[in-house]
Amino acid sequence: MSAARPGLERQSTAEEAEHDYFAMNDPPRSLQTHSAQAKAFIGHHASRDRRVVLVTSGGTTVPLENQTVRFIDNFSAGTRGATSAEYFLKAGYAVIFLHRQYSLLPYSRHYSHSTNCFLDFLREGSHGSVVAHEEYREEMLSVLRKYNWAKENNMLLLLPFTTITDYLWNLREIAQLMRPLGSKSLFYLAAAVSDFFVPKDRMVEHKIQSSDAAERNIRKAKDSGRETGLEPSVTSVQSKRLVVDLDPVPKFLKRLVDGWAPEGMIVSFKLETDPSILASKAHYSLDRYSHHLVIGNLLSTRKWEVVFVTPGSPDRWIRVPKHRRTKSLSGSEDQVGLAALKSGNAEATEGCDATEQPEYLSVEEGLEIESLIVPEVVKMHTAVMERTLGRGRIVDEARKD
Ligand code: PMT
């Protein structure tokens, strides 16, 4: 990370940081279109008194050049977001799915990307037709019906982003548009958002060069930087090493909670790789931003366990029972329970497998952890709405499949 830049020595307030960020980093070209789509979608569901959830999903890129050839990215495929969106739809929510372009999407995720290539589910039928293999037909039909239902009933709005700046412009815009929904709005922030970026005013215009040509290019970039009194982010290419200088991205969770969506329920995710700090980092996040729920997860066990951290309640671990866990090449099942143990939550390490199973899955099938997370979030959202609206019991309206 870079040292403080001239003029930035003083800690700016969250509002100032917001102002500076959006003043200095241009909106994406799609913002106006997205805004119009979101406005119409929200209006449609507000008039039907429906709950609306904004699900964010996938990783944000950090471009290194203005005409972007190279960028920094992260691991997120959008599984958490796309899967959760399906369970929110099942729970009766209208879903705005703000996702990294080309990451997994609700419903189509079952048949996309290299692990589940859709062509493997198909075969040639009679008279040149294409049909689904018999063994997959029932499941495909079920997924297709849910997808069509969501489309026909205008329940799912897909809005793509690519860069960290695209993401933040969209997040702010949609959050502000959701304000009229009051406590009926829910923010479920599952995207893996970059903490560092190259600000527009320090980004080089053209592709970063390697070797000798690079020296000249960098010198030019530096020269243009000097004219504005700023150093470009790519500070040196020496012996073919590339040194990149990144600025911190302001934490916009604060602005979401205090300014953009003060009445909505806000759920953030906390990702860590070290089991010994997961729970404490999740608590720190909750204390700092004062929102409703932090869902902590470890990179290596995120498909099988998460921890719910809420104000004034003990940590609650949600786990997929051992015999229902799906295999994951990137995960480490032997680490399940470790973060609870390290946080001193010994009770949670014993007998803490989730017991409530959704009835629509047979006991042999693998269980998606999102099928356990989302109903818990929905219950909490109902409680928030009951408190805010000062009403008695609100009945959750789940869709019948
Ligand atoms: O997509 P998958 O492969 O299924 O993986 C899912 C996931 C692991 C990405 C997901 O479950 C998850 O943990 N998402 C959040 C990851 C993350 O950004 O964690 P963080 O510790 O960097 O940020 C915590 C919170 O601060 C996030 O809710 C984020 O919205 C917010 N944030 C982050 C950066 C930033 N500059 N401003 C923010 O407000």
Short mmCIF file of N, CA and C in Angstrom, two decimals, residues 216-349:
data_model
loop_
_atom_site.label_atom_id
_atom_site.label_comp_id
_atom_site.label_asym_id
_atom_site.label_seq_id
_atom_site.Cartn_x
_atom_site.Cartn_y
_atom_site.Cartn_z
N ARG A 216 10.75 3.39 -21.44
CA ARG A 216 10.36 4.64 -22.11
C ARG A 216 8.90 4.97 -21.82
N ASN A 217 8.11 3.92 -21.84
CA ASN A 217 6.67 4.12 -21.60
C ASN A 217 6.40 4.65 -20.20
N ILE A 218 7.10 4.04 -19.25
CA ILE A 218 6.89 4.44 -17.86
C ILE A 218 7.36 5.88 -17.66
N ARG A 219 8.51 6.17 -18.30
CA ARG A 219 9.03 7.53 -18.18
C ARG A 219 7.99 8.54 -18.69
N LYS A 220 7.39 8.16 -19.81
CA LYS A 220 6.37 9.04 -20.39
C LYS A 220 5.20 9.19 -19.41
N ALA A 221 4.79 8.05 -18.88
CA ALA A 221 3.66 8.07 -17.94
C ALA A 221 4.01 8.93 -16.73
N LYS A 222 5.25 8.76 -16.27
CA LYS A 222 5.68 9.55 -15.11
C LYS A 222 5.66 11.04 -15.43
N ASP A 223 6.15 11.34 -16.67
CA ASP A 223 6.17 12.75 -17.06
C ASP A 223 4.77 13.34 -17.04
N SER A 224 3.83 12.57 -17.59
CA SER A 224 2.47 13.09 -17.61
C SER A 224 1.94 13.19 -16.18
N GLY A 225 2.40 12.30 -15.32
CA GLY A 225 2.00 12.37 -13.92
C GLY A 225 2.53 13.63 -13.27
N ARG A 226 3.75 13.98 -13.63
CA ARG A 226 4.35 15.16 -12.99
C ARG A 226 3.57 16.43 -13.31
N GLU A 227 3.03 16.43 -14.58
CA GLU A 227 2.28 17.63 -14.96
C GLU A 227 1.13 17.89 -14.01
N THR A 228 0.51 16.83 -13.50
CA THR A 228 -0.63 17.01 -12.60
C THR A 228 -0.18 16.94 -11.15
N GLY A 229 1.10 16.78 -10.95
CA GLY A 229 1.60 16.67 -9.58
C GLY A 229 1.35 15.30 -8.98
N LEU A 230 0.94 14.32 -9.80
CA LEU A 230 0.64 12.99 -9.29
C LEU A 230 1.60 11.97 -9.85
N GLU A 231 1.87 10.96 -9.09
CA GLU A 231 2.70 9.85 -9.57
C GLU A 231 1.79 8.80 -10.18
N PRO A 232 2.13 8.27 -11.36
CA PRO A 232 1.32 7.18 -11.88
C PRO A 232 1.43 5.95 -10.98
N SER A 233 0.48 5.04 -11.08
CA SER A 233 0.47 3.89 -10.18
C SER A 233 1.59 2.90 -10.49
N VAL A 234 1.95 2.81 -11.79
CA VAL A 234 3.02 1.90 -12.15
C VAL A 234 4.31 2.67 -12.00
N THR A 235 5.03 2.40 -10.95
CA THR A 235 6.15 3.29 -10.63
C THR A 235 7.48 2.82 -11.19
N SER A 236 7.62 1.55 -11.43
CA SER A 236 8.90 1.16 -11.98
C SER A 236 8.85 -0.21 -12.65
N VAL A 237 9.55 -0.32 -13.73
CA VAL A 237 9.80 -1.63 -14.33
C VAL A 237 11.31 -1.75 -14.40
N GLN A 238 11.86 -2.46 -13.42
CA GLN A 238 13.31 -2.61 -13.37
C GLN A 238 13.63 -4.08 -13.45
N SER A 239 14.56 -4.45 -14.27
CA SER A 239 14.92 -5.84 -14.47
C SER A 239 13.66 -6.68 -14.69
N LYS A 240 12.77 -6.14 -15.45
CA LYS A 240 11.51 -6.80 -15.82
C LYS A 240 10.55 -7.00 -14.64
N ARG A 241 10.82 -6.34 -13.52
CA ARG A 241 9.86 -6.42 -12.41
C ARG A 241 8.86 -5.29 -12.54
N LEU A 242 7.63 -5.58 -12.24
CA LEU A 242 6.60 -4.54 -12.31
C LEU A 242 6.17 -4.20 -10.89
N VAL A 243 6.25 -2.93 -10.55
CA VAL A 243 5.85 -2.51 -9.21
C VAL A 243 4.60 -1.65 -9.34
N VAL A 244 3.54 -2.06 -8.69
CA VAL A 244 2.27 -1.34 -8.79
C VAL A 244 1.90 -0.78 -7.42
N ASP A 245 1.44 0.45 -7.44
CA ASP A 245 1.15 1.17 -6.20
C ASP A 245 -0.36 1.37 -6.12
N LEU A 246 -1.00 0.73 -5.14
CA LEU A 246 -2.47 0.77 -5.07
C LEU A 246 -2.95 1.64 -3.90
N ASP A 247 -4.08 2.25 -4.09
CA ASP A 247 -4.72 3.03 -3.01
C ASP A 247 -5.78 2.16 -2.32
N PRO A 248 -6.10 2.46 -1.06
CA PRO A 248 -7.20 1.71 -0.42
C PRO A 248 -8.55 2.15 -0.99
N VAL A 249 -9.44 1.19 -1.16
CA VAL A 249 -10.82 1.54 -1.55
C VAL A 249 -11.55 1.92 -0.25
N PRO A 250 -12.22 3.07 -0.24
CA PRO A 250 -12.94 3.41 1.00
C PRO A 250 -13.96 2.32 1.33
N LYS A 251 -14.18 2.08 2.62
CA LYS A 251 -15.16 1.06 3.04
C LYS A 251 -16.57 1.64 2.91
N PHE A 252 -17.28 1.23 1.89
CA PHE A 252 -18.58 1.84 1.63
C PHE A 252 -19.72 1.25 2.45
N LEU A 253 -19.40 0.22 3.22
CA LEU A 253 -20.43 -0.36 4.08
C LEU A 253 -20.98 0.70 5.04
N LYS A 254 -20.09 1.55 5.50
CA LYS A 254 -20.47 2.63 6.42
C LYS A 254 -21.53 3.54 5.77
N ARG A 255 -21.28 3.91 4.52
CA ARG A 255 -22.21 4.81 3.83
C ARG A 255 -23.53 4.11 3.50
N LEU A 256 -23.43 2.81 3.23
CA LEU A 256 -24.64 2.04 2.95
C LEU A 256 -25.55 2.05 4.18
N VAL A 257 -24.94 1.80 5.33
CA VAL A 257 -25.70 1.71 6.58
C VAL A 257 -26.25 3.09 6.99
N ASP A 258 -25.42 4.10 6.91
CA ASP A 258 -25.81 5.41 7.45
C ASP A 258 -26.53 6.31 6.44
N GLY A 259 -26.19 6.15 5.17
CA GLY A 259 -26.70 7.13 4.22
C GLY A 259 -27.55 6.58 3.09
N TRP A 260 -27.07 5.52 2.44
CA TRP A 260 -27.76 5.08 1.21
C TRP A 260 -29.01 4.27 1.52
N ALA A 261 -28.96 3.46 2.54
CA ALA A 261 -30.08 2.54 2.79
C ALA A 261 -30.34 2.41 4.29
N PRO A 262 -30.65 3.52 4.96
CA PRO A 262 -30.71 3.47 6.43
C PRO A 262 -31.80 2.56 6.98
N GLU A 263 -32.84 2.27 6.19
CA GLU A 263 -33.95 1.47 6.73
C GLU A 263 -33.89 0.01 6.34
N GLY A 264 -33.05 -0.31 5.37
CA GLY A 264 -33.00 -1.70 4.91
C GLY A 264 -32.22 -2.58 5.87
N MET A 265 -32.45 -3.89 5.75
CA MET A 265 -31.63 -4.81 6.56
C MET A 265 -30.35 -5.10 5.76
N ILE A 266 -29.22 -5.03 6.45
CA ILE A 266 -27.95 -5.19 5.74
C ILE A 266 -27.18 -6.40 6.27
N VAL A 267 -26.85 -7.29 5.35
CA VAL A 267 -26.09 -8.49 5.67
C VAL A 267 -24.77 -8.42 4.90
N SER A 268 -23.66 -8.41 5.62
CA SER A 268 -22.38 -8.44 4.90
C SER A 268 -21.71 -9.78 5.16
N PHE A 269 -20.79 -10.14 4.29
CA PHE A 269 -19.99 -11.36 4.48
C PHE A 269 -18.58 -10.96 4.86
N LYS A 270 -17.96 -11.79 5.68
CA LYS A 270 -16.55 -11.56 6.02
C LYS A 270 -15.78 -12.80 5.62
N LEU A 271 -14.83 -12.60 4.76
CA LEU A 271 -14.02 -13.73 4.30
C LEU A 271 -12.63 -13.68 4.92
N GLU A 272 -12.20 -14.79 5.46
CA GLU A 272 -10.82 -14.91 5.94
C GLU A 272 -10.25 -16.25 5.52
N THR A 273 -8.94 -16.39 5.64
CA THR A 273 -8.29 -17.69 5.37
C THR A 273 -7.74 -18.28 6.67
N ASP A 274 -7.55 -17.44 7.68
CA ASP A 274 -6.97 -17.90 8.96
C ASP A 274 -8.10 -18.17 9.96
N PRO A 275 -8.30 -19.45 10.35
CA PRO A 275 -9.41 -19.78 11.25
C PRO A 275 -9.34 -19.03 12.58
N SER A 276 -8.13 -18.65 13.00
CA SER A 276 -8.02 -18.06 14.33
C SER A 276 -8.50 -16.61 14.37
N ILE A 277 -8.75 -15.98 13.22
CA ILE A 277 -9.20 -14.58 13.28
C ILE A 277 -10.60 -14.36 12.71
N LEU A 278 -11.20 -15.41 12.16
CA LEU A 278 -12.48 -15.21 11.47
C LEU A 278 -13.55 -14.56 12.37
N ALA A 279 -13.81 -15.18 13.54
CA ALA A 279 -14.89 -14.67 14.39
C ALA A 279 -14.59 -13.25 14.88
N SER A 280 -13.34 -13.00 15.26
CA SER A 280 -13.04 -11.66 15.79
C SER A 280 -13.15 -10.61 14.68
N LYS A 281 -12.76 -10.96 13.46
CA LYS A 281 -12.87 -9.98 12.36
C LYS A 281 -14.34 -9.71 12.04
N ALA A 282 -15.16 -10.74 12.14
CA ALA A 282 -16.60 -10.56 11.87
C ALA A 282 -17.20 -9.63 12.94
N HIS A 283 -16.78 -9.83 14.20
CA HIS A 283 -17.28 -8.96 15.28
C HIS A 283 -16.81 -7.52 15.08
N TYR A 284 -15.57 -7.39 14.66
CA TYR A 284 -15.02 -6.06 14.43
C TYR A 284 -15.84 -5.33 13.36
N SER A 285 -16.17 -6.06 12.30
CA SER A 285 -16.94 -5.47 11.21
C SER A 285 -18.33 -5.02 11.70
N LEU A 286 -18.96 -5.87 12.51
CA LEU A 286 -20.30 -5.53 13.04
C LEU A 286 -20.23 -4.29 13.94
N ASP A 287 -19.20 -4.24 14.79
CA ASP A 287 -19.04 -3.09 15.69
C ASP A 287 -18.79 -1.82 14.90
N ARG A 288 -17.99 -1.96 13.86
CA ARG A 288 -17.58 -0.77 13.12
C ARG A 288 -18.72 -0.19 12.27
N TYR A 289 -19.52 -1.06 11.68
CA TYR A 289 -20.54 -0.56 10.74
C TYR A 289 -21.94 -0.56 11.32
N SER A 290 -22.12 -1.23 12.45
CA SER A 290 -23.43 -1.24 13.14
C SER A 290 -24.57 -1.67 12.22
N HIS A 291 -24.39 -2.73 11.47
CA HIS A 291 -25.51 -3.21 10.66
C HIS A 291 -26.14 -4.43 11.32
N HIS A 292 -26.84 -5.26 10.57
CA HIS A 292 -27.66 -6.29 11.22
C HIS A 292 -26.97 -7.64 11.39
N LEU A 293 -26.18 -8.01 10.39
CA LEU A 293 -25.64 -9.37 10.43
C LEU A 293 -24.35 -9.45 9.62
N VAL A 294 -23.34 -10.09 10.21
CA VAL A 294 -22.14 -10.43 9.44
C VAL A 294 -22.10 -11.95 9.36
N ILE A 295 -21.96 -12.45 8.14
CA ILE A 295 -21.82 -13.89 7.96
C ILE A 295 -20.34 -14.15 7.67
N GLY A 296 -19.70 -14.83 8.61
CA GLY A 296 -18.26 -15.09 8.45
C GLY A 296 -18.05 -16.42 7.74
N ASN A 297 -17.08 -16.45 6.86
CA ASN A 297 -16.73 -17.73 6.21
C ASN A 297 -15.24 -17.79 5.91
N LEU A 298 -14.75 -19.04 5.94
CA LEU A 298 -13.35 -19.29 5.59
C LEU A 298 -13.29 -19.75 4.15
N LEU A 299 -12.24 -19.33 3.46
CA LEU A 299 -12.09 -19.73 2.06
C LEU A 299 -12.17 -21.26 1.91
N SER A 300 -11.52 -21.97 2.83
CA SER A 300 -11.39 -23.42 2.67
C SER A 300 -12.63 -24.21 3.08
N THR A 301 -13.55 -23.60 3.84
CA THR A 301 -14.72 -24.36 4.32
C THR A 301 -16.03 -23.67 3.96
N ARG A 302 -15.98 -22.67 3.07
CA ARG A 302 -17.15 -21.82 2.88
C ARG A 302 -18.37 -22.54 2.32
N LYS A 303 -18.15 -23.69 1.72
CA LYS A 303 -19.29 -24.42 1.17
C LYS A 303 -19.98 -25.29 2.22
N TRP A 304 -19.39 -25.41 3.41
CA TRP A 304 -19.95 -26.31 4.44
C TRP A 304 -20.28 -25.65 5.76
N GLU A 305 -19.67 -24.51 6.05
CA GLU A 305 -19.98 -23.85 7.33
C GLU A 305 -19.82 -22.34 7.22
N VAL A 306 -20.67 -21.64 7.97
CA VAL A 306 -20.54 -20.18 8.11
C VAL A 306 -20.90 -19.85 9.55
N VAL A 307 -20.52 -18.65 9.97
CA VAL A 307 -20.93 -18.22 11.32
C VAL A 307 -21.75 -16.94 11.21
N PHE A 308 -22.89 -16.92 11.91
CA PHE A 308 -23.74 -15.73 11.97
C PHE A 308 -23.33 -14.91 13.18
N VAL A 309 -22.95 -13.67 12.95
CA VAL A 309 -22.57 -12.76 14.04
C VAL A 309 -23.57 -11.60 14.04
N THR A 310 -24.32 -11.49 15.13
CA THR A 310 -25.37 -10.46 15.22
C THR A 310 -25.18 -9.68 16.52
N PRO A 311 -25.71 -8.44 16.58
CA PRO A 311 -25.52 -7.67 17.81
C PRO A 311 -26.22 -8.34 19.00
N GLY A 312 -25.51 -8.48 20.08
CA GLY A 312 -26.10 -8.95 21.33
C GLY A 312 -26.44 -10.43 21.41
N SER A 313 -26.04 -11.24 20.43
CA SER A 313 -26.33 -12.69 20.50
C SER A 313 -25.03 -13.46 20.37
N PRO A 314 -25.01 -14.69 20.91
CA PRO A 314 -23.79 -15.49 20.72
C PRO A 314 -23.63 -15.89 19.25
N ASP A 315 -22.42 -16.17 18.86
CA ASP A 315 -22.16 -16.60 17.48
C ASP A 315 -22.95 -17.87 17.19
N ARG A 316 -23.45 -17.95 15.95
CA ARG A 316 -24.22 -19.15 15.59
C ARG A 316 -23.60 -19.78 14.35
N TRP A 317 -23.14 -20.99 14.50
CA TRP A 317 -22.52 -21.67 13.36
C TRP A 317 -23.58 -22.45 12.61
N ILE A 318 -23.55 -22.34 11.31
CA ILE A 318 -24.48 -23.11 10.48
C ILE A 318 -23.62 -24.05 9.63
N ARG A 319 -23.95 -25.33 9.73
CA ARG A 319 -23.12 -26.31 9.04
C ARG A 319 -23.96 -27.29 8.25
N VAL A 320 -23.41 -27.72 7.14
CA VAL A 320 -24.02 -28.81 6.40
C VAL A 320 -23.60 -30.10 7.10
N PRO A 321 -24.57 -30.97 7.42
CA PRO A 321 -24.18 -32.22 8.09
C PRO A 321 -23.19 -33.01 7.22
N LYS A 322 -22.34 -33.74 7.89
CA LYS A 322 -21.24 -34.44 7.21
C LYS A 322 -21.69 -35.24 5.99
N HIS A 323 -22.75 -36.02 6.19
CA HIS A 323 -23.16 -36.92 5.11
C HIS A 323 -23.85 -36.20 3.96
N ARG A 324 -24.11 -34.91 4.11
CA ARG A 324 -24.76 -34.15 3.04
C ARG A 324 -23.80 -33.17 2.36
N ARG A 325 -22.53 -33.24 2.71
CA ARG A 325 -21.57 -32.28 2.13
C ARG A 325 -21.20 -32.67 0.71
N THR A 326 -21.24 -31.70 -0.18
CA THR A 326 -20.80 -31.94 -1.56
C THR A 326 -19.28 -31.83 -1.58
N LYS A 327 -18.65 -32.55 -2.48
CA LYS A 327 -17.18 -32.51 -2.56
C LYS A 327 -16.75 -31.19 -3.19
N SER A 328 -15.59 -30.71 -2.78
CA SER A 328 -15.05 -29.50 -3.39
C SER A 328 -13.55 -29.67 -3.54
N LEU A 329 -13.07 -29.45 -4.76
CA LEU A 329 -11.64 -29.65 -5.03
C LEU A 329 -10.80 -28.61 -4.29
N SER A 330 -11.35 -27.40 -4.17
CA SER A 330 -10.56 -26.32 -3.56
C SER A 330 -10.71 -26.30 -2.03
N GLY A 331 -11.74 -26.94 -1.49
CA GLY A 331 -11.99 -26.86 -0.05
C GLY A 331 -11.22 -27.88 0.76
N SER A 332 -11.18 -27.69 2.09
CA SER A 332 -10.52 -28.64 2.99
C SER A 332 -11.51 -29.01 4.08
N GLU A 333 -12.13 -30.16 3.94
CA GLU A 333 -13.18 -30.55 4.88
C GLU A 333 -12.64 -30.73 6.30
N ASP A 334 -11.36 -31.11 6.39
CA ASP A 334 -10.81 -31.34 7.73
C ASP A 334 -10.70 -30.05 8.54
N GLN A 335 -10.93 -28.90 7.89
CA GLN A 335 -10.86 -27.63 8.63
C GLN A 335 -12.22 -27.19 9.18
N VAL A 336 -13.26 -27.95 8.84
CA VAL A 336 -14.59 -27.59 9.36
C VAL A 336 -14.55 -27.69 10.89
N GLY A 337 -15.01 -26.68 11.57
CA GLY A 337 -15.05 -26.67 13.04
C GLY A 337 -13.85 -25.97 13.65
N LEU A 338 -12.81 -25.75 12.87
CA LEU A 338 -11.58 -25.18 13.41
C LEU A 338 -11.75 -23.72 13.83
N ALA A 339 -12.44 -22.95 13.01
CA ALA A 339 -12.61 -21.53 13.34
C ALA A 339 -13.43 -21.36 14.61
N ALA A 340 -14.44 -22.23 14.82
CA ALA A 340 -15.25 -22.15 16.04
C ALA A 340 -14.37 -22.48 17.24
N LEU A 341 -13.55 -23.50 17.07
CA LEU A 341 -12.65 -23.92 18.15
C LEU A 341 -11.67 -22.80 18.51
N LYS A 342 -11.11 -22.18 17.48
CA LYS A 342 -10.12 -21.11 17.70
C LYS A 342 -10.75 -19.88 18.33
N SER A 343 -12.07 -19.69 18.11
CA SER A 343 -12.70 -18.50 18.69
C SER A 343 -13.15 -18.79 20.12
N GLY A 344 -12.85 -20.02 20.61
CA GLY A 344 -13.21 -20.37 21.98
C GLY A 344 -14.65 -20.78 22.11
N ASN A 345 -15.31 -20.98 20.98
CA ASN A 345 -16.72 -21.35 20.98
C ASN A 345 -16.82 -22.87 20.94
N ALA A 346 -16.42 -23.50 22.03
CA ALA A 346 -16.31 -24.96 22.04
C ALA A 346 -17.64 -25.65 21.80
N GLU A 347 -18.71 -25.04 22.32
CA GLU A 347 -20.04 -25.64 22.17
C GLU A 347 -20.37 -25.84 20.70
N ALA A 348 -19.97 -24.84 19.92
CA ALA A 348 -20.31 -24.88 18.50
C ALA A 348 -19.56 -25.96 17.74
N THR A 349 -18.49 -26.47 18.33
CA THR A 349 -17.73 -27.48 17.60
C THR A 349 -18.33 -28.87 17.79
#
